[in-house]
Amino acid sequence: MSDLKKTYDFLGGEVLLFDKDLGWTSFDLVQRVRNGLCRELGIKKLKVGHAGTLDPLATGLMILCTGKSTKLIESFQERKKEYVATLKLGATTPSFDMETEEDSQFDISHVTQELIEKVLQKFLGETEQVPPVFSAVKVKGKRAFDYARNGEDLKLHPKKIVIENIVTESVNLPFVTIRVVCNKGTYIRALARDIGEELKCGAYLTALRRTRIGEFRVENAMSAEYFMKNIGSFVTN
């Protein structure tokens, strides 16, 4: 949690840790913080950016940088991320998460915790992953999700990713919760899809929380509500 007794210099540059709310886009958070700071500081413009997108259906750690600290964004983006993800086995959705409805169901009677553990180990290290079509990947100047939501066919090419650690947190079929440490560019929704394919029963993401970026942890982050409620103290101290 940020220290209200600290002197903040938002124009000179600050690094702020937020715990993003469910349903918010990453842009929603940036815009809310930027607008609030501009209003309190009595200025029209302020550089505010984030060091890594979270989907609206995800919660957890986002790093926001203001002023001259926006130059640090790229270095933050390169750091390892940790996620806690819950998958539902035995079904799939076009978006690989709950943004779209289930389109197929499969039998999971063959799935055991032992099989799950064995399959997860296949994803350790450097692998190739095809990004979800419901993603912000750019194709011919447009975001992939724009094609997907218009019902247009789109083929995305696999990209190299690195998963440093992947373990089960809990198994309560059809739900499985895993903890993943990975590099930049890893899509946990696509990982859910791939795990489902390896288990031969399909899977999609039902919950996602980012818990760490490099040395920054979500336990030390604040909510947007807390920041806006105390914004006067952040600006005046």
mmCIF file of C-alpha atoms in Angstrom:
data_model
loop_
_atom_site.group_PDB
_atom_site.id
_atom_site.type_symbol
_atom_site.label_atom_id
_atom_site.label_comp_id
_atom_site.label_asym_id
_atom_site.label_seq_id
_atom_site.Cartn_x
_atom_site.Cartn_y
_atom_site.Cartn_z
ATOM 1 C CA MET A 1 0.000 0.000 0.000
ATOM 2 C CA SER A 2 1.338 3.453 -0.900
ATOM 3 C CA ASP A 3 2.559 5.699 1.925
ATOM 4 C CA LEU A 4 0.424 8.821 2.331
ATOM 5 C CA LYS A 5 3.241 10.440 4.344
ATOM 6 C CA LYS A 6 5.600 10.297 1.371
ATOM 7 C CA THR A 7 6.147 13.335 -0.859
ATOM 8 C CA TYR A 8 4.966 12.494 -4.380
ATOM 9 C CA ASP A 9 6.179 14.217 -7.553
ATOM 10 C CA PHE A 10 3.835 13.044 -10.281
ATOM 11 C CA LEU A 11 5.278 15.360 -12.940
ATOM 12 C CA GLY A 12 8.847 14.426 -12.088
ATOM 13 C CA GLY A 13 7.826 10.784 -12.110
ATOM 14 C CA GLU A 14 6.244 8.186 -9.841
ATOM 15 C CA VAL A 15 5.756 4.421 -9.965
ATOM 16 C CA LEU A 16 2.380 3.361 -8.536
ATOM 17 C CA LEU A 17 1.165 -0.177 -7.823
ATOM 18 C CA PHE A 18 -2.530 -0.905 -8.351
ATOM 19 C CA ASP A 19 -4.717 -3.949 -7.785
ATOM 20 C CA LYS A 20 -6.995 -3.738 -10.822
ATOM 21 C CA ASP A 21 -10.697 -4.341 -10.278
ATOM 22 C CA LEU A 22 -12.665 -7.020 -12.099
ATOM 23 C CA GLY A 23 -14.415 -5.603 -15.165
ATOM 24 C CA TRP A 24 -12.045 -2.680 -15.665
ATOM 25 C CA THR A 25 -9.881 -2.422 -18.765
ATOM 26 C CA SER A 26 -6.264 -1.401 -18.294
ATOM 27 C CA PHE A 27 -7.124 1.854 -20.082
ATOM 28 C CA ASP A 28 -9.962 2.475 -17.607
ATOM 29 C CA LEU A 29 -7.461 2.448 -14.750
ATOM 30 C CA VAL A 30 -4.942 4.685 -16.515
ATOM 31 C CA GLN A 31 -7.640 7.173 -17.510
ATOM 32 C CA ARG A 32 -9.122 7.295 -14.006
ATOM 33 C CA VAL A 33 -5.735 7.947 -12.416
ATOM 34 C CA ARG A 34 -4.676 10.494 -15.045
ATOM 35 C CA ASN A 35 -7.939 12.437 -14.859
ATOM 36 C CA GLY A 36 -7.868 12.466 -11.069
ATOM 37 C CA LEU A 37 -4.284 13.700 -10.897
ATOM 38 C CA CYS A 38 -4.821 16.392 -13.534
ATOM 39 C CA ARG A 39 -7.832 17.659 -11.622
ATOM 40 C CA GLU A 40 -6.003 17.735 -8.278
ATOM 41 C CA LEU A 41 -2.820 19.258 -9.729
ATOM 42 C CA GLY A 42 -4.741 21.813 -11.765
ATOM 43 C CA ILE A 43 -3.084 20.828 -15.038
ATOM 44 C CA LYS A 44 -4.448 19.759 -18.405
ATOM 45 C CA LYS A 45 -1.960 17.043 -19.340
ATOM 46 C CA LEU A 46 0.049 14.416 -17.507
ATOM 47 C CA LYS A 47 1.870 11.399 -18.889
ATOM 48 C CA VAL A 48 0.486 8.214 -17.334
ATOM 49 C CA GLY A 49 1.095 4.725 -18.724
ATOM 50 C CA HIS A 50 0.983 1.115 -17.584
ATOM 51 C CA ALA A 51 3.618 -1.606 -17.741
ATOM 52 C CA GLY A 52 1.450 -4.492 -18.940
ATOM 53 C CA THR A 53 -2.183 -5.020 -19.894
ATOM 54 C CA LEU A 54 -4.663 -7.072 -17.897
ATOM 55 C CA ASP A 55 -7.894 -8.282 -19.511
ATOM 56 C CA PRO A 56 -11.153 -6.888 -18.098
ATOM 57 C CA LEU A 57 -11.945 -10.318 -16.611
ATOM 58 C CA ALA A 58 -8.583 -10.406 -14.802
ATOM 59 C CA THR A 59 -7.621 -8.749 -11.529
ATOM 60 C CA GLY A 60 -4.355 -8.041 -9.833
ATOM 61 C CA LEU A 61 -1.142 -6.123 -10.127
ATOM 62 C CA MET A 62 -0.690 -3.286 -12.588
ATOM 63 C CA ILE A 63 2.244 -0.885 -12.520
ATOM 64 C CA LEU A 64 1.377 2.689 -13.500
ATOM 65 C CA CYS A 65 4.095 5.237 -14.212
ATOM 66 C CA THR A 66 3.649 9.008 -14.312
ATOM 67 C CA GLY A 67 5.694 11.864 -15.770
ATOM 68 C CA LYS A 68 9.329 11.064 -16.493
ATOM 69 C CA SER A 69 8.953 7.604 -14.926
ATOM 70 C CA THR A 70 7.035 6.486 -18.033
ATOM 71 C CA LYS A 71 10.531 5.885 -19.449
ATOM 72 C CA LEU A 72 10.753 2.909 -17.061
ATOM 73 C CA ILE A 73 7.726 1.141 -18.549
ATOM 74 C CA GLU A 74 9.670 -0.926 -21.068
ATOM 75 C CA SER A 75 12.043 -2.252 -18.408
ATOM 76 C CA PHE A 76 9.090 -3.247 -16.190
ATOM 77 C CA GLN A 77 7.436 -5.032 -19.125
ATOM 78 C CA GLU A 78 10.472 -7.259 -19.544
ATOM 79 C CA ARG A 79 10.265 -8.622 -15.988
ATOM 80 C CA LYS A 80 8.815 -12.010 -15.071
ATOM 81 C CA LYS A 81 5.137 -12.184 -14.155
ATOM 82 C CA GLU A 82 3.322 -14.478 -11.768
ATOM 83 C CA TYR A 83 -0.335 -15.404 -12.192
ATOM 84 C CA VAL A 84 -2.890 -17.494 -10.340
ATOM 85 C CA ALA A 85 -5.382 -18.906 -12.826
ATOM 86 C CA THR A 86 -8.496 -21.066 -12.497
ATOM 87 C CA LEU A 87 -9.432 -23.306 -15.417
ATOM 88 C CA LYS A 88 -12.644 -25.164 -16.081
ATOM 89 C CA LEU A 89 -11.986 -28.537 -17.690
ATOM 90 C CA GLY A 90 -14.404 -30.307 -20.006
ATOM 91 C CA ALA A 91 -15.531 -27.290 -22.039
ATOM 92 C CA THR A 92 -14.199 -24.622 -24.396
ATOM 93 C CA THR A 93 -15.144 -21.092 -25.428
ATOM 94 C CA PRO A 94 -14.085 -19.132 -28.547
ATOM 95 C CA SER A 95 -12.228 -16.559 -26.407
ATOM 96 C CA PHE A 96 -10.657 -19.199 -24.100
ATOM 97 C CA ASP A 97 -12.234 -17.385 -21.133
ATOM 98 C CA MET A 98 -15.676 -16.313 -19.906
ATOM 99 C CA GLU A 99 -16.022 -13.416 -22.349
ATOM 100 C CA THR A 100 -17.853 -15.807 -24.686
ATOM 101 C CA GLU A 101 -20.248 -18.703 -24.056
ATOM 102 C CA GLU A 102 -19.243 -22.359 -24.004
ATOM 103 C CA ASP A 103 -19.295 -23.821 -27.504
ATOM 104 C CA SER A 104 -18.266 -27.421 -26.755
ATOM 105 C CA GLN A 105 -18.352 -29.870 -23.834
ATOM 106 C CA PHE A 106 -16.191 -32.966 -23.288
ATOM 107 C CA ASP A 107 -15.889 -35.919 -20.926
ATOM 108 C CA ILE A 108 -13.388 -35.500 -18.070
ATOM 109 C CA SER A 109 -13.786 -38.919 -16.416
ATOM 110 C CA HIS A 110 -10.210 -39.839 -17.424
ATOM 111 C CA VAL A 111 -8.690 -36.740 -15.791
ATOM 112 C CA THR A 112 -6.838 -37.230 -12.491
ATOM 113 C CA GLN A 113 -4.593 -34.956 -10.457
ATOM 114 C CA GLU A 114 -1.650 -37.131 -11.472
ATOM 115 C CA LEU A 115 -2.459 -36.583 -15.166
ATOM 116 C CA ILE A 116 -2.842 -32.837 -14.623
ATOM 117 C CA GLU A 117 0.563 -32.633 -12.900
ATOM 118 C CA LYS A 118 2.175 -34.621 -15.713
ATOM 119 C CA VAL A 119 0.653 -32.411 -18.417
ATOM 120 C CA LEU A 120 1.674 -29.161 -16.713
ATOM 121 C CA GLN A 121 5.332 -30.203 -16.787
ATOM 122 C CA LYS A 122 5.169 -30.231 -20.603
ATOM 123 C CA PHE A 123 4.817 -26.451 -20.588
ATOM 124 C CA LEU A 124 7.956 -25.710 -18.580
ATOM 125 C CA GLY A 125 10.770 -23.874 -20.344
ATOM 126 C CA GLU A 126 10.744 -22.367 -23.805
ATOM 127 C CA THR A 127 7.772 -23.322 -25.967
ATOM 128 C CA GLU A 128 5.729 -21.841 -28.778
ATOM 129 C CA GLN A 129 2.255 -20.453 -28.177
ATOM 130 C CA VAL A 130 -0.397 -19.256 -30.615
ATOM 131 C CA PRO A 131 -1.978 -16.071 -29.176
ATOM 132 C CA PRO A 132 -5.771 -15.998 -28.740
ATOM 133 C CA VAL A 133 -7.705 -14.400 -31.592
ATOM 134 C CA PHE A 134 -9.501 -12.442 -28.857
ATOM 135 C CA SER A 135 -6.321 -10.500 -28.041
ATOM 136 C CA ALA A 136 -4.603 -7.177 -28.684
ATOM 137 C CA VAL A 137 -2.084 -8.691 -31.118
ATOM 138 C CA LYS A 138 -1.836 -6.421 -34.164
ATOM 139 C CA VAL A 139 -2.544 -7.854 -37.625
ATOM 140 C CA LYS A 140 -2.360 -5.490 -40.601
ATOM 141 C CA GLY A 141 -2.793 -2.481 -38.353
ATOM 142 C CA LYS A 142 -5.829 -3.835 -36.503
ATOM 143 C CA ARG A 143 -6.156 -5.652 -33.184
ATOM 144 C CA ALA A 144 -6.882 -9.374 -33.486
ATOM 145 C CA PHE A 145 -9.998 -9.044 -31.303
ATOM 146 C CA ASP A 146 -11.501 -6.628 -33.852
ATOM 147 C CA TYR A 147 -11.388 -9.385 -36.478
ATOM 148 C CA ALA A 148 -12.673 -11.988 -34.000
ATOM 149 C CA ARG A 149 -15.628 -9.892 -32.825
ATOM 150 C CA ASN A 150 -16.590 -9.228 -36.444
ATOM 151 C CA GLY A 151 -16.621 -12.976 -37.102
ATOM 152 C CA GLU A 152 -13.682 -12.784 -39.514
ATOM 153 C CA ASP A 153 -11.310 -15.739 -39.871
ATOM 154 C CA LEU A 154 -7.829 -14.994 -38.632
ATOM 155 C CA LYS A 155 -4.736 -17.163 -38.351
ATOM 156 C CA LEU A 156 -2.123 -16.053 -35.833
ATOM 157 C CA HIS A 157 1.437 -17.336 -35.877
ATOM 158 C CA PRO A 158 3.014 -18.993 -32.823
ATOM 159 C CA LYS A 159 5.404 -16.993 -30.669
ATOM 160 C CA LYS A 160 8.157 -18.175 -28.362
ATOM 161 C CA ILE A 161 7.354 -17.940 -24.660
ATOM 162 C CA VAL A 162 9.123 -19.068 -21.506
ATOM 163 C CA ILE A 163 7.326 -20.564 -18.516
ATOM 164 C CA GLU A 164 9.681 -20.728 -15.553
ATOM 165 C CA ASN A 165 7.314 -22.446 -13.132
ATOM 166 C CA ILE A 166 3.833 -23.949 -13.269
ATOM 167 C CA VAL A 167 2.201 -25.809 -10.368
ATOM 168 C CA THR A 168 -1.269 -26.760 -9.199
ATOM 169 C CA GLU A 169 -2.730 -24.775 -6.313
ATOM 170 C CA SER A 170 -5.930 -26.823 -6.072
ATOM 171 C CA VAL A 171 -7.912 -29.449 -7.980
ATOM 172 C CA ASN A 172 -11.686 -29.586 -7.561
ATOM 173 C CA LEU A 173 -12.885 -30.971 -10.867
ATOM 174 C CA PRO A 174 -13.956 -29.610 -13.215
ATOM 175 C CA PHE A 175 -11.963 -26.655 -11.799
ATOM 176 C CA VAL A 176 -8.189 -26.530 -11.489
ATOM 177 C CA THR A 177 -6.232 -23.587 -10.083
ATOM 178 C CA ILE A 178 -2.621 -23.171 -11.140
ATOM 179 C CA ARG A 179 0.219 -20.754 -10.380
ATOM 180 C CA VAL A 180 2.372 -19.684 -13.337
ATOM 181 C CA VAL A 181 5.627 -17.716 -13.555
ATOM 182 C CA CYS A 182 6.302 -16.631 -17.126
ATOM 183 C CA ASN A 183 7.919 -14.064 -19.370
ATOM 184 C CA LYS A 184 6.500 -11.173 -21.403
ATOM 185 C CA GLY A 185 4.069 -12.180 -24.154
ATOM 186 C CA THR A 186 2.595 -15.260 -22.460
ATOM 187 C CA TYR A 187 -1.196 -15.478 -22.738
ATOM 188 C CA ILE A 188 -2.676 -17.401 -19.817
ATOM 189 C CA ARG A 189 -5.930 -17.835 -21.766
ATOM 190 C CA ALA A 190 -3.982 -19.556 -24.530
ATOM 191 C CA LEU A 191 -2.195 -21.646 -21.915
ATOM 192 C CA ALA A 192 -5.600 -22.772 -20.610
ATOM 193 C CA ARG A 193 -6.557 -23.793 -24.150
ATOM 194 C CA ASP A 194 -3.318 -25.720 -24.618
ATOM 195 C CA ILE A 195 -3.615 -27.493 -21.259
ATOM 196 C CA GLY A 196 -7.140 -28.546 -22.200
ATOM 197 C CA GLU A 197 -5.894 -29.926 -25.508
ATOM 198 C CA GLU A 198 -3.113 -31.894 -23.805
ATOM 199 C CA LEU A 199 -5.630 -33.301 -21.301
ATOM 200 C CA LYS A 200 -7.897 -34.205 -24.245
ATOM 201 C CA CYS A 201 -10.917 -32.628 -22.596
ATOM 202 C CA GLY A 202 -10.782 -28.918 -23.428
ATOM 203 C CA ALA A 203 -10.439 -26.093 -20.926
ATOM 204 C CA TYR A 204 -10.982 -22.383 -20.558
ATOM 205 C CA LEU A 205 -10.070 -19.671 -18.078
ATOM 206 C CA THR A 206 -12.639 -18.754 -15.420
ATOM 207 C CA ALA A 207 -10.477 -16.505 -13.210
ATOM 208 C CA LEU A 208 -7.093 -14.826 -13.509
ATOM 209 C CA ARG A 209 -5.086 -12.773 -11.018
ATOM 210 C CA ARG A 210 -1.629 -11.302 -11.568
ATOM 211 C CA THR A 211 0.268 -11.490 -8.291
ATOM 212 C CA ARG A 212 3.750 -10.319 -9.196
ATOM 213 C CA ILE A 213 5.796 -8.370 -11.769
ATOM 214 C CA GLY A 214 9.517 -8.700 -11.064
ATOM 215 C CA GLU A 215 10.003 -7.702 -7.433
ATOM 216 C CA PHE A 216 6.644 -5.894 -7.241
ATOM 217 C CA ARG A 217 3.844 -7.789 -5.474
ATOM 218 C CA VAL A 218 0.100 -7.304 -5.444
ATOM 219 C CA GLU A 219 0.135 -7.342 -1.629
ATOM 220 C CA ASN A 220 1.785 -3.920 -1.816
ATOM 221 C CA ALA A 221 -0.696 -2.512 -4.335
ATOM 222 C CA MET A 222 -3.690 -0.242 -3.732
ATOM 223 C CA SER A 223 -7.143 -0.174 -5.235
ATOM 224 C CA ALA A 224 -8.257 2.597 -7.552
ATOM 225 C CA GLU A 225 -10.967 3.386 -4.999
ATOM 226 C CA TYR A 226 -8.364 3.933 -2.264
ATOM 227 C CA PHE A 227 -6.259 6.148 -4.535
ATOM 228 C CA MET A 228 -9.190 8.326 -5.610
ATOM 229 C CA LYS A 229 -10.498 8.620 -2.052
ATOM 230 C CA ASN A 230 -7.076 9.793 -0.816
ATOM 231 C CA ILE A 231 -5.872 11.607 -3.930
ATOM 232 C CA GLY A 232 -5.764 14.935 -2.118
ATOM 233 C CA SER A 233 -3.233 13.512 0.333
ATOM 234 C CA PHE A 234 -1.101 12.064 -2.476
ATOM 235 C CA VAL A 235 -0.961 15.445 -4.207
ATOM 236 C CA THR A 236 -0.507 17.799 -1.238
ATOM 237 C CA ASN A 237 2.085 15.911 0.825
#
